[in-house]
């Protein structure tokens, strides 16, 4: 979503890097470039203007120190990073649990924003944290909303309170109120109430949201926003904030290719933090929102923390411990280990998204590689490995011609694909040995090694230090400058 913005930031900073010592007009120039980039990305004018004003003012104030530092452009970059984190909300904000359970979370927003999908994602996240959530179907307007919530609830194994069929039948306020009572009776510690949206903010939507809010007195009102809608979404959020009020925002559809301006403007315009982000239709496409990590991604610094956390969640502790032990003891990486890793990788979500969190992945050759990566390769590779016997998985050297033909037949793939997998696997085995002996490749987060068949991430080139022109004929002064 932020590709365009990221590449404009990168080009603005690459011209600043070539400058060495910075002057006021260099700052004004980069601020103008940044402002244009923000406006192109659909960021609200007031937010873009405030943002560049802050960068200019802060940089001017410490310009002398900036120029004394070894890398002036990096010093400005750090200020931009801090200000970007700040417009994204500064500190991360999480659900506050009520002192007296159940904690009641009310989901509001326009129709199609992604509330019902979000209800399932949020329920799963909270359940994984050891809570006992209940979903309540108070969207009785949108066709099939009740059934959709039931299906979502079933898929994440969270019960759904749905006494009314919906499709225009039933009183949403009563359902919400009865849902809370049901949760109290059954000792659910969290209740997530899905409500109806409309196509636009209007009196009826606000009136219904207010009635539900007053009936159940929620601990958190979350306003769900479709980030693809751009500035319109920000305007609706503002109207809803003024008319009904909410505590935090959830951005959905961050996987889309819209320009991302809504995400950057909404916190400033509404004064409310973004709490969660949805990045796809699957239940697993859900992230906690961290302003600093998002700023890092936009500035092309990647998001290694999220990557490491996702790896940790996908690889259960037993599997990770087994790998680490094998690795430490110098045992061979087998196709069985490979299969376990493939399964974990699939749990982590789309490979393209994951690799996109690696620093530098947003630019040049790496980006092209990512765009070409086909996630269905994982499934094909898995089918081939699953068609092998335990002996073959443990010792691929036994794979002669007839065994390879049998595997190809069993997995519905070509013999050439089996050959290619075995070859890549053998290379990966070698790579693992090299990593163990400290001779090889890049380091990935603990517990996560790239399975063979994946495009190896391109090594990240170190930025060559900007060449500085000698600015003074006086050696003592020059030494001071550098
Ligand atoms: P509601 O009317 O607010 O309850 O919206 P839904 O939850 O039914 O979502 C509307 C559509 O958006 C559905 O087709 C969802 O699958 C889709 N959707 C929801 N969240 C996301 C997301 O983060 N990314 C993408 N690409 N689609 C999403």
Short mmCIF file of C-alpha atoms and ligand atoms in Angstrom, two decimals:
data_model
loop_
_atom_site.label_atom_id
_atom_site.label_comp_id
_atom_site.label_asym_id
_atom_site.label_seq_id
_atom_site.Cartn_x
_atom_site.Cartn_y
_atom_site.Cartn_z
CA UNK A 1 0.00 0.00 0.00
CA UNK A 2 2.86 2.38 0.73
CA UNK A 3 5.09 1.35 -2.19
CA UNK A 4 4.77 4.62 -4.03
CA UNK A 5 5.38 6.68 -0.92
CA UNK A 6 8.35 4.52 0.08
CA UNK A 7 10.05 4.94 -3.26
CA UNK A 8 9.54 8.72 -3.16
CA UNK A 9 11.03 8.93 0.34
CA UNK A 10 13.96 6.85 -0.90
CA UNK A 11 14.61 9.13 -3.85
CA UNK A 12 14.27 12.30 -1.73
CA UNK A 13 16.88 10.97 0.70
CA UNK A 14 19.23 9.75 -1.96
CA UNK A 15 19.49 13.31 -3.33
CA UNK A 16 20.03 14.64 0.22
CA UNK A 17 22.77 12.07 0.84
CA UNK A 18 24.83 13.43 -2.02
CA UNK A 19 24.93 16.86 -0.42
CA UNK A 20 27.24 16.41 2.56
CA UNK A 21 26.89 19.60 4.60
CA UNK A 22 23.25 20.76 4.68
CA UNK A 23 21.89 24.28 4.42
CA UNK A 24 18.45 25.68 5.18
CA UNK A 25 17.44 25.56 1.55
CA UNK A 26 18.41 21.83 1.35
CA UNK A 27 15.96 21.24 4.19
CA UNK A 28 13.30 23.29 2.44
CA UNK A 29 13.89 21.26 -0.72
CA UNK A 30 13.52 17.86 0.93
CA UNK A 31 10.47 19.07 2.86
CA UNK A 32 8.86 20.17 -0.42
CA UNK A 33 9.63 16.76 -1.94
CA UNK A 34 8.20 14.97 1.07
CA UNK A 35 5.07 17.11 1.00
CA UNK A 36 4.47 16.34 -2.67
CA UNK A 37 4.99 12.64 -1.99
CA UNK A 38 2.47 12.74 0.86
CA UNK A 39 -0.12 14.61 -1.18
CA UNK A 40 0.37 12.16 -4.06
CA UNK A 41 -0.33 9.39 -1.59
CA UNK A 42 -3.63 11.03 -0.71
CA UNK A 43 -2.58 12.31 2.73
CA UNK A 44 -4.82 15.18 3.94
CA UNK A 45 -3.29 18.58 3.13
CA UNK A 46 -3.36 19.79 6.72
CA UNK A 47 -1.54 16.65 7.91
CA UNK A 48 1.10 16.86 5.15
CA UNK A 49 1.71 20.54 5.85
CA UNK A 50 2.01 20.02 9.63
CA UNK A 51 4.34 17.12 9.05
CA UNK A 52 6.82 19.00 6.88
CA UNK A 53 6.62 22.09 9.09
CA UNK A 54 7.69 19.99 12.05
CA UNK A 55 10.55 18.41 10.12
CA UNK A 56 11.76 21.76 8.85
CA UNK A 57 11.49 23.43 12.28
CA UNK A 58 13.16 20.59 14.15
CA UNK A 59 15.98 20.25 11.60
CA UNK A 60 16.62 24.01 11.45
CA UNK A 61 16.85 24.13 15.21
CA UNK A 62 19.65 21.58 15.31
CA UNK A 63 21.17 22.23 11.90
CA UNK A 64 24.56 22.95 13.37
CA UNK A 65 24.62 19.65 15.24
CA UNK A 66 23.27 17.84 12.20
CA UNK A 67 26.19 19.12 10.17
CA UNK A 68 28.65 18.14 12.87
CA UNK A 69 27.40 14.55 12.78
CA UNK A 70 29.18 11.99 10.60
CA UNK A 71 26.10 11.60 8.42
CA UNK A 72 23.88 14.72 8.20
CA UNK A 73 21.31 13.16 5.88
CA UNK A 74 20.90 10.26 8.33
CA UNK A 75 20.24 12.76 11.12
CA UNK A 76 17.41 14.32 9.08
CA UNK A 77 16.18 10.84 8.20
CA UNK A 78 15.94 10.06 11.92
CA UNK A 79 13.83 13.16 12.48
CA UNK A 80 11.53 12.12 9.61
CA UNK A 81 11.26 8.65 11.11
CA UNK A 82 10.27 10.07 14.51
CA UNK A 83 7.70 12.45 13.03
CA UNK A 84 6.25 9.70 10.85
CA UNK A 85 5.88 7.49 13.91
CA UNK A 86 4.22 10.38 15.66
CA UNK A 87 1.60 11.05 12.95
CA UNK A 88 0.84 7.33 12.97
CA UNK A 89 -0.06 7.68 16.64
CA UNK A 90 3.24 7.49 18.53
CA UNK A 91 2.85 4.72 21.07
CA UNK A 92 0.97 1.51 20.29
CA UNK A 93 -2.40 1.27 22.02
CA UNK A 94 -4.03 -2.06 23.00
CA UNK A 95 -7.45 -3.24 24.23
CA UNK A 96 -7.98 -2.23 27.85
CA UNK A 97 -9.63 -5.05 29.75
CA UNK A 98 -12.47 -4.03 32.06
CA UNK A 99 -11.97 -4.46 35.80
CA UNK A 100 -15.25 -6.33 35.94
CA UNK A 101 -15.56 -8.75 33.04
CA UNK A 102 -16.84 -9.02 30.46
CA UNK A 103 -14.90 -6.40 28.50
CA UNK A 104 -17.32 -5.17 25.86
CA UNK A 105 -15.95 -4.24 22.43
CA UNK A 106 -18.31 -2.58 19.96
CA UNK A 107 -17.39 -2.70 16.27
CA UNK A 108 -18.71 0.16 14.18
CA UNK A 109 -18.09 1.46 10.68
CA UNK A 110 -19.50 1.66 7.19
CA UNK A 111 -20.95 -1.32 5.38
CA UNK A 112 -18.20 -3.28 3.62
CA UNK A 113 -15.45 -1.79 5.80
CA UNK A 114 -14.60 -5.28 7.01
CA UNK A 115 -16.30 -5.34 10.44
CA UNK A 116 -17.57 -8.91 10.31
CA UNK A 117 -14.26 -10.27 9.03
CA UNK A 118 -12.51 -8.22 11.68
CA UNK A 119 -14.77 -9.64 14.39
CA UNK A 120 -13.41 -13.13 13.58
CA UNK A 121 -9.79 -11.96 13.40
CA UNK A 122 -10.07 -10.08 16.68
CA UNK A 123 -11.83 -13.00 18.38
CA UNK A 124 -9.03 -15.33 17.32
CA UNK A 125 -6.34 -12.93 18.47
CA UNK A 126 -8.00 -12.49 21.87
CA UNK A 127 -8.61 -16.22 22.24
CA UNK A 128 -4.95 -16.95 21.44
CA UNK A 129 -4.09 -14.58 24.30
CA UNK A 130 -5.97 -16.87 26.68
CA UNK A 131 -9.33 -15.04 26.72
CA UNK A 132 -12.78 -16.55 26.26
CA UNK A 133 -14.47 -14.20 23.78
CA UNK A 134 -18.07 -14.31 22.60
CA UNK A 135 -19.19 -12.86 19.27
CA UNK A 136 -22.58 -11.13 19.14
CA UNK A 137 -24.44 -10.78 15.84
CA UNK A 138 -26.07 -7.34 15.99
CA UNK A 139 -25.72 -6.59 12.28
CA UNK A 140 -29.26 -7.52 11.40
CA UNK A 141 -29.36 -5.43 8.25
CA UNK A 142 -26.71 -6.50 5.77
CA UNK A 143 -27.85 -9.62 3.88
CA UNK A 144 -26.15 -12.70 5.32
CA UNK A 145 -24.19 -10.78 7.96
CA UNK A 146 -25.45 -13.12 10.72
CA UNK A 147 -24.56 -16.28 8.78
CA UNK A 148 -21.17 -14.79 7.86
CA UNK A 149 -20.42 -14.15 11.54
CA UNK A 150 -21.49 -17.69 12.42
CA UNK A 151 -19.17 -19.12 9.76
CA UNK A 152 -16.30 -16.90 10.92
CA UNK A 153 -16.95 -17.84 14.58
CA UNK A 154 -16.97 -21.53 13.66
CA UNK A 155 -13.66 -21.20 11.81
CA UNK A 156 -11.91 -19.65 14.81
CA UNK A 157 -13.78 -21.81 17.33
CA UNK A 158 -15.38 -18.88 19.12
CA UNK A 159 -19.10 -19.11 20.03
CA UNK A 160 -21.53 -16.72 18.35
CA UNK A 161 -24.64 -15.33 20.04
CA UNK A 162 -27.12 -15.01 17.18
CA UNK A 163 -30.76 -15.27 18.29
CA UNK A 164 -32.11 -13.39 15.25
CA UNK A 165 -31.82 -14.38 11.59
CA UNK A 166 -31.00 -10.85 10.45
CA UNK A 167 -31.61 -9.76 6.84
CA UNK A 168 -33.78 -6.96 8.24
CA UNK A 169 -35.41 -9.03 11.00
CA UNK A 170 -34.81 -8.43 14.73
CA UNK A 171 -33.87 -5.63 17.12
CA UNK A 172 -30.06 -5.10 17.16
CA UNK A 173 -30.16 -3.23 20.48
CA UNK A 174 -31.92 -6.10 22.22
CA UNK A 175 -29.55 -8.66 20.68
CA UNK A 176 -26.54 -6.65 21.91
CA UNK A 177 -27.99 -6.34 25.42
CA UNK A 178 -28.99 -10.02 25.61
CA UNK A 179 -25.55 -10.93 24.26
CA UNK A 180 -23.84 -9.21 27.19
CA UNK A 181 -26.12 -11.01 29.66
CA UNK A 182 -25.45 -14.33 27.94
CA UNK A 183 -21.69 -13.67 28.19
CA UNK A 184 -22.01 -12.93 31.92
CA UNK A 185 -23.97 -16.17 32.46
CA UNK A 186 -21.45 -18.25 30.56
CA UNK A 187 -18.36 -16.50 31.96
CA UNK A 188 -17.00 -15.13 28.70
CA UNK A 189 -14.47 -12.45 29.64
CA UNK A 190 -14.77 -10.51 26.37
CA UNK A 191 -17.75 -9.72 24.15
CA UNK A 192 -17.32 -8.48 20.58
CA UNK A 193 -20.47 -6.92 19.16
CA UNK A 194 -20.73 -6.72 15.35
CA UNK A 195 -23.08 -3.96 14.22
CA UNK A 196 -24.65 -2.88 10.95
CA UNK A 197 -22.99 -0.31 8.77
CA UNK A 198 -24.48 1.78 6.03
CA UNK A 199 -23.17 2.98 2.73
CA UNK A 200 -22.44 6.43 4.12
CA UNK A 201 -22.49 8.22 7.46
CA UNK A 202 -26.08 9.27 8.00
CA UNK A 203 -28.47 10.02 10.85
CA UNK A 204 -29.87 6.51 10.91
CA UNK A 205 -26.47 4.85 11.23
CA UNK A 206 -25.43 7.23 13.99
CA UNK A 207 -28.74 6.87 15.82
CA UNK A 208 -28.52 3.06 15.81
CA UNK A 209 -24.88 3.09 16.90
CA UNK A 210 -25.76 5.47 19.75
CA UNK A 211 -28.68 3.30 20.87
CA UNK A 212 -26.51 0.19 20.99
CA UNK A 213 -23.70 2.08 22.71
CA UNK A 214 -26.06 3.44 25.38
CA UNK A 215 -27.63 0.02 25.93
CA UNK A 216 -24.39 -1.90 26.46
CA UNK A 217 -21.95 0.75 27.66
CA UNK A 218 -18.91 -0.66 25.80
CA UNK A 219 -15.38 -0.48 27.17
CA UNK A 220 -13.95 0.03 23.69
CA UNK A 221 -15.72 1.36 20.61
CA UNK A 222 -13.62 0.48 17.56
CA UNK A 223 -14.25 2.24 14.27
CA UNK A 224 -13.36 -0.02 11.35
CA UNK A 225 -12.05 1.80 8.29
CA UNK A 226 -11.44 0.52 4.77
CA UNK A 227 -8.03 2.05 4.01
CA UNK A 228 -8.60 1.61 0.27
CA UNK A 229 -11.25 4.33 0.31
CA UNK A 230 -8.70 7.09 0.91
CA UNK A 231 -9.73 10.56 2.05
CA UNK A 232 -13.44 9.69 2.04
CA UNK A 233 -12.78 7.16 4.77
CA UNK A 234 -11.06 9.83 6.83
CA UNK A 235 -14.00 12.21 6.39
CA UNK A 236 -16.51 9.53 7.42
CA UNK A 237 -14.41 8.66 10.45
CA UNK A 238 -14.33 12.30 11.46
CA UNK A 239 -18.12 12.61 11.10
CA UNK A 240 -18.65 9.44 13.12
CA UNK A 241 -16.22 10.63 15.77
CA UNK A 242 -18.14 13.89 16.12
CA UNK A 243 -21.58 12.23 16.02
CA UNK A 244 -21.08 9.09 18.09
CA UNK A 245 -17.46 8.90 19.19
CA UNK A 246 -15.03 5.99 19.26
CA UNK A 247 -11.91 4.98 21.17
CA UNK A 248 -9.67 3.56 18.48
CA UNK A 249 -9.43 2.74 14.81
CA UNK A 250 -8.94 -0.51 12.93
CA UNK A 251 -7.59 -0.18 9.40
CA UNK A 252 -8.58 -2.91 6.97
CA UNK A 253 -7.48 -3.76 3.43
CA UNK A 254 -3.95 -2.52 3.97
CA UNK A 255 -3.00 -5.19 1.44
CA UNK A 256 -4.65 -3.16 -1.31
CA UNK A 257 -2.80 -0.97 -3.75
CA UNK A 258 -4.53 2.27 -2.77
CA UNK A 259 -2.16 5.08 -1.90
CA UNK A 260 -2.20 4.78 1.87
CA UNK A 261 -3.06 8.39 2.66
CA UNK A 262 -5.97 7.39 4.88
CA UNK A 263 -3.69 5.43 7.16
CA UNK A 264 -1.38 8.40 7.50
CA UNK A 265 -4.06 11.04 8.07
CA UNK A 266 -6.67 9.35 10.20
CA UNK A 267 -5.04 9.53 13.60
CA UNK A 268 -4.20 13.21 13.22
CA UNK A 269 -7.67 14.10 11.96
CA UNK A 270 -9.70 12.12 14.50
CA UNK A 271 -7.25 12.27 17.41
CA UNK A 272 -7.68 8.52 17.92
CA UNK A 273 -5.05 5.79 17.68
CA UNK A 274 -4.96 2.93 15.19
CA UNK A 275 -5.10 -0.29 17.17
CA UNK A 276 -5.17 -3.10 14.62
CA UNK A 277 -4.58 -3.59 10.92
CA UNK A 278 -6.11 -6.17 8.58
CA UNK A 279 -4.06 -7.11 5.56
CA UNK A 280 -6.20 -9.66 3.74
CA UNK A 281 -9.33 -11.76 3.78
CA UNK A 282 -7.94 -14.69 5.77
CA UNK A 283 -8.31 -14.83 9.56
CA UNK A 284 -4.53 -14.82 9.88
CA UNK A 285 -4.24 -11.53 7.94
CA UNK A 286 -4.36 -9.48 11.12
CA UNK A 287 -1.68 -7.45 12.86
CA UNK A 288 -1.40 -5.33 15.95
CA UNK A 289 -0.65 -1.82 14.76
CA UNK A 290 2.72 -0.42 15.81
CA UNK A 291 3.27 3.18 14.64
CA UNK A 292 7.07 2.84 14.77
CA UNK A 293 7.11 -0.40 12.78
CA UNK A 294 4.79 1.04 10.17
CA UNK A 295 7.02 4.12 9.86
CA UNK A 296 10.00 1.79 9.43
CA UNK A 297 8.29 -0.05 6.63
CA UNK A 298 7.31 3.15 4.87
CA UNK A 299 10.89 4.38 5.08
CA UNK A 300 12.22 1.11 3.65
CA UNK A 301 13.74 -0.08 6.94
CA UNK A 302 11.63 -3.25 6.95
CA UNK A 303 9.93 -4.73 9.98
CA UNK A 304 12.12 -7.44 11.42
CA UNK A 305 10.32 -7.39 14.78
CA UNK A 306 6.97 -8.41 13.27
CA UNK A 307 8.67 -11.00 11.09
CA UNK A 308 10.38 -12.55 14.10
CA UNK A 309 7.15 -12.55 16.11
CA UNK A 310 5.22 -14.21 13.30
CA UNK A 311 7.94 -16.82 12.95
CA UNK A 312 7.79 -17.47 16.68
CA UNK A 313 4.02 -17.92 16.57
CA UNK A 314 4.06 -20.19 13.52
CA UNK A 315 6.80 -22.50 14.75
CA UNK A 316 5.48 -24.14 17.86
CA UNK A 317 7.94 -24.32 20.73
CA UNK A 318 8.55 -28.07 20.38
CA UNK A 319 9.40 -27.84 16.68
CA UNK A 320 11.66 -24.85 17.25
CA UNK A 321 13.45 -26.58 20.12
CA UNK A 322 13.89 -29.70 17.95
CA UNK A 323 15.39 -27.66 15.09
CA UNK A 324 17.67 -25.75 17.40
CA UNK A 325 18.92 -28.95 19.01
CA UNK A 326 19.54 -30.59 15.63
CA UNK A 327 21.24 -27.48 14.39
CA UNK A 328 23.47 -27.20 17.44
CA UNK A 329 24.39 -30.87 17.36
CA UNK A 330 25.34 -30.69 13.72
CA UNK A 331 22.67 -33.16 12.55
CA UNK A 332 21.52 -33.06 8.96
CA UNK A 333 18.55 -30.99 7.91
CA UNK A 334 16.18 -33.59 6.39
CA UNK A 335 13.20 -33.34 4.07
CA UNK A 336 11.00 -34.06 7.11
CA UNK A 337 12.35 -30.92 8.78
CA UNK A 338 11.80 -29.14 5.52
CA UNK A 339 8.17 -30.26 5.42
CA UNK A 340 7.61 -29.06 9.00
CA UNK A 341 9.09 -25.70 8.03
CA UNK A 342 6.94 -25.46 4.93
CA UNK A 343 3.85 -26.05 7.05
CA UNK A 344 4.93 -23.37 9.50
CA UNK A 345 5.66 -20.95 6.65
CA UNK A 346 2.17 -21.52 5.32
CA UNK A 347 0.79 -20.69 8.76
CA UNK A 348 2.69 -17.42 8.69
CA UNK A 349 0.81 -16.24 5.61
CA UNK A 350 1.80 -15.03 2.19
CA UNK A 351 5.50 -15.33 1.42
CA UNK A 352 5.47 -12.10 -0.55
CA UNK A 353 4.12 -10.23 2.48
CA UNK A 354 6.64 -11.84 4.80
CA UNK A 355 9.63 -11.15 2.65
CA UNK A 356 8.39 -7.59 2.26
CA UNK A 357 9.21 -7.08 5.94
CA UNK A 358 12.91 -7.59 5.28
CA UNK A 359 14.84 -4.32 5.20
CA UNK A 360 15.60 -3.21 1.67
CA UNK A 361 12.97 -5.52 0.20
CA UNK A 362 10.93 -2.58 -0.99
CA UNK A 363 13.36 -1.57 -3.65
CA UNK A 364 15.02 -2.67 -6.86
CA UNK A 365 15.83 -6.26 -7.74
CA UNK A 366 14.47 -7.70 -4.52
CA UNK A 367 11.09 -6.09 -5.08
CA UNK A 368 10.91 -7.57 -8.58
CA UNK A 369 11.76 -10.99 -7.20
CA UNK A 370 9.00 -10.65 -4.62
CA UNK A 371 6.45 -9.61 -7.18
CA UNK A 372 7.26 -12.70 -9.22
CA UNK A 373 7.06 -15.06 -6.27
CA UNK A 374 4.18 -17.46 -6.54
CA UNK A 375 2.79 -18.66 -3.20
CA UNK A 376 1.30 -21.75 -4.87
CA UNK A 377 4.87 -23.07 -5.21
CA UNK A 378 4.66 -23.90 -1.51
CA UNK A 379 1.69 -26.20 -2.08
CA UNK A 380 3.35 -27.96 -5.04
CA UNK A 381 6.55 -28.49 -3.11
CA UNK A 382 4.62 -29.80 -0.14
CA UNK A 383 2.83 -32.34 -2.39
CA UNK A 384 6.16 -33.65 -3.70
CA UNK A 385 7.66 -34.10 -0.23
CA UNK A 386 4.49 -35.75 1.05
CA UNK A 387 4.74 -38.35 -1.71
CA UNK A 388 8.12 -39.52 -0.42
CA UNK A 389 8.60 -42.38 2.03
CA UNK A 390 10.13 -41.67 5.47
CA UNK A 391 13.39 -43.24 4.27
CA UNK A 392 13.53 -40.93 1.24
CA UNK A 393 12.78 -37.85 3.34
CA UNK A 394 15.49 -38.77 5.77
CA UNK A 395 18.11 -39.64 3.19
CA UNK A 396 17.38 -38.07 -0.23
CA UNK A 397 20.52 -39.76 -1.61
CA UNK A 398 18.46 -42.94 -2.11
CA UNK A 399 16.28 -41.12 -4.65
CA UNK A 400 17.12 -42.99 -7.84
CA UNK A 401 15.30 -42.62 -11.17
CA UNK A 402 12.47 -45.03 -10.43
CA UNK A 403 11.78 -43.54 -7.01
CA UNK A 404 11.66 -40.06 -8.55
CA UNK A 405 9.15 -41.21 -11.22
CA UNK A 406 6.97 -42.76 -8.52
CA UNK A 407 7.05 -39.52 -6.48
CA UNK A 408 6.21 -37.44 -9.55
CA UNK A 409 3.25 -39.70 -10.30
CA UNK A 410 2.08 -39.65 -6.68
CA UNK A 411 2.20 -35.87 -6.37
CA UNK A 412 0.86 -35.07 -9.81
CA UNK A 413 4.05 -33.17 -10.72
CA UNK A 414 6.71 -33.65 -13.40
CA UNK A 415 9.89 -35.65 -12.75
CA UNK A 416 11.85 -32.48 -13.62
CA UNK A 417 10.12 -30.69 -10.72
CA UNK A 418 11.09 -33.50 -8.34
CA UNK A 419 14.68 -33.28 -9.59
CA UNK A 420 14.76 -29.55 -9.17
CA UNK A 421 13.41 -29.77 -5.62
CA UNK A 422 15.98 -32.40 -4.64
CA UNK A 423 18.74 -30.26 -6.10
CA UNK A 424 17.60 -27.11 -4.30
CA UNK A 425 17.18 -29.10 -1.11
CA UNK A 426 20.73 -30.43 -1.33
CA UNK A 427 21.98 -26.87 -1.77
CA UNK A 428 19.94 -25.73 1.21
CA UNK A 429 21.37 -28.54 3.29
CA UNK A 430 24.84 -27.26 2.41
CA UNK A 431 23.79 -23.72 3.25
CA UNK A 432 22.56 -24.86 6.68
CA UNK A 433 25.93 -26.48 7.30
CA UNK A 434 27.70 -23.27 6.33
CA UNK A 435 25.47 -21.22 8.62
CA UNK A 436 26.24 -23.61 11.45
CA UNK A 437 29.95 -23.27 10.93
CA UNK A 438 29.54 -19.51 10.67
CA UNK A 439 30.76 -19.37 7.08
CA UNK A 440 27.61 -18.56 5.25
CA UNK A 441 24.74 -16.38 4.29
CA UNK A 442 22.34 -14.06 6.01
CA UNK A 443 20.92 -14.49 9.48
CA UNK A 444 17.19 -14.86 9.79
CA UNK A 445 15.15 -14.56 12.97
CA UNK A 446 15.69 -17.46 15.41
CA UNK A 447 13.75 -20.58 14.50
CA UNK A 448 13.19 -19.50 10.95
CA UNK A 449 15.26 -20.73 8.09
CA UNK A 450 14.27 -20.16 4.49
CA UNK A 451 13.22 -23.53 3.05
CA UNK A 452 14.73 -24.53 -0.26
CA UNK A 453 12.62 -23.54 -3.20
CA UNK A 454 12.14 -20.06 -1.83
CA UNK A 455 13.87 -17.22 -3.60
CA UNK A 456 16.89 -16.46 -1.46
CA UNK A 457 16.62 -12.86 -0.24
CA UNK A 458 19.20 -10.73 -1.98
CA UNK A 459 22.04 -9.71 0.31
CA UNK A 460 21.45 -6.24 1.65
CA UNK A 461 24.03 -3.88 0.30
CA UNK A 462 25.53 -1.55 2.81
CA UNK A 463 25.07 2.07 1.95
CA UNK A 464 28.40 3.47 0.86
CA UNK A 465 29.24 6.37 3.13
CA UNK A 466 28.53 9.65 1.39
CA UNK A 467 31.71 11.09 0.00
CA UNK A 468 32.44 14.35 1.67
CA UNK A 469 34.12 17.11 -0.12
CA UNK A 470 36.93 18.70 1.83
CA UNK A 471 35.42 21.92 3.01
CA UNK A 472 38.37 23.66 4.54
CA UNK A 473 41.98 24.17 3.62
CA UNK A 474 42.88 24.24 7.30
CA UNK A 475 43.68 20.66 8.45
CA UNK A 476 42.66 21.31 12.05
CA UNK A 477 39.32 22.71 10.97
CA UNK A 478 38.86 19.85 8.51
CA UNK A 479 39.45 17.30 11.25
CA UNK A 480 36.82 19.05 13.37
CA UNK A 481 34.36 18.99 10.48
CA UNK A 482 34.76 15.27 9.91
P1 LIG B 1 -18.74 -5.46 6.91
O1 LIG B 1 -19.89 -5.06 6.02
O2 LIG B 1 -18.11 -4.23 7.51
O3 LIG B 1 -19.09 -6.47 7.92
O4 LIG B 1 -17.61 -6.05 5.92
P2 LIG B 1 -17.11 -7.54 5.70
O5 LIG B 1 -16.40 -8.06 6.89
O6 LIG B 1 -18.20 -8.37 5.16
O7 LIG B 1 -16.01 -7.27 4.56
C1 LIG B 1 -16.35 -6.77 3.28
C2 LIG B 1 -15.44 -7.43 2.24
O8 LIG B 1 -14.11 -7.03 2.43
C3 LIG B 1 -15.44 -8.94 2.31
O9 LIG B 1 -15.40 -9.45 1.00
C4 LIG B 1 -14.15 -9.26 3.04
O10 LIG B 1 -13.64 -10.52 2.69
C5 LIG B 1 -13.26 -8.15 2.55
N1 LIG B 1 -12.19 -7.81 3.51
C6 LIG B 1 -12.29 -7.57 4.84
N2 LIG B 1 -11.08 -7.23 5.37
C7 LIG B 1 -10.19 -7.26 4.33
C8 LIG B 1 -8.77 -6.99 4.22
O11 LIG B 1 -8.08 -6.65 5.17
N3 LIG B 1 -8.23 -7.12 2.96
C9 LIG B 1 -8.96 -7.48 1.90
N4 LIG B 1 -8.34 -7.56 0.71
N5 LIG B 1 -10.29 -7.72 1.96
C10 LIG B 1 -10.90 -7.62 3.16
#
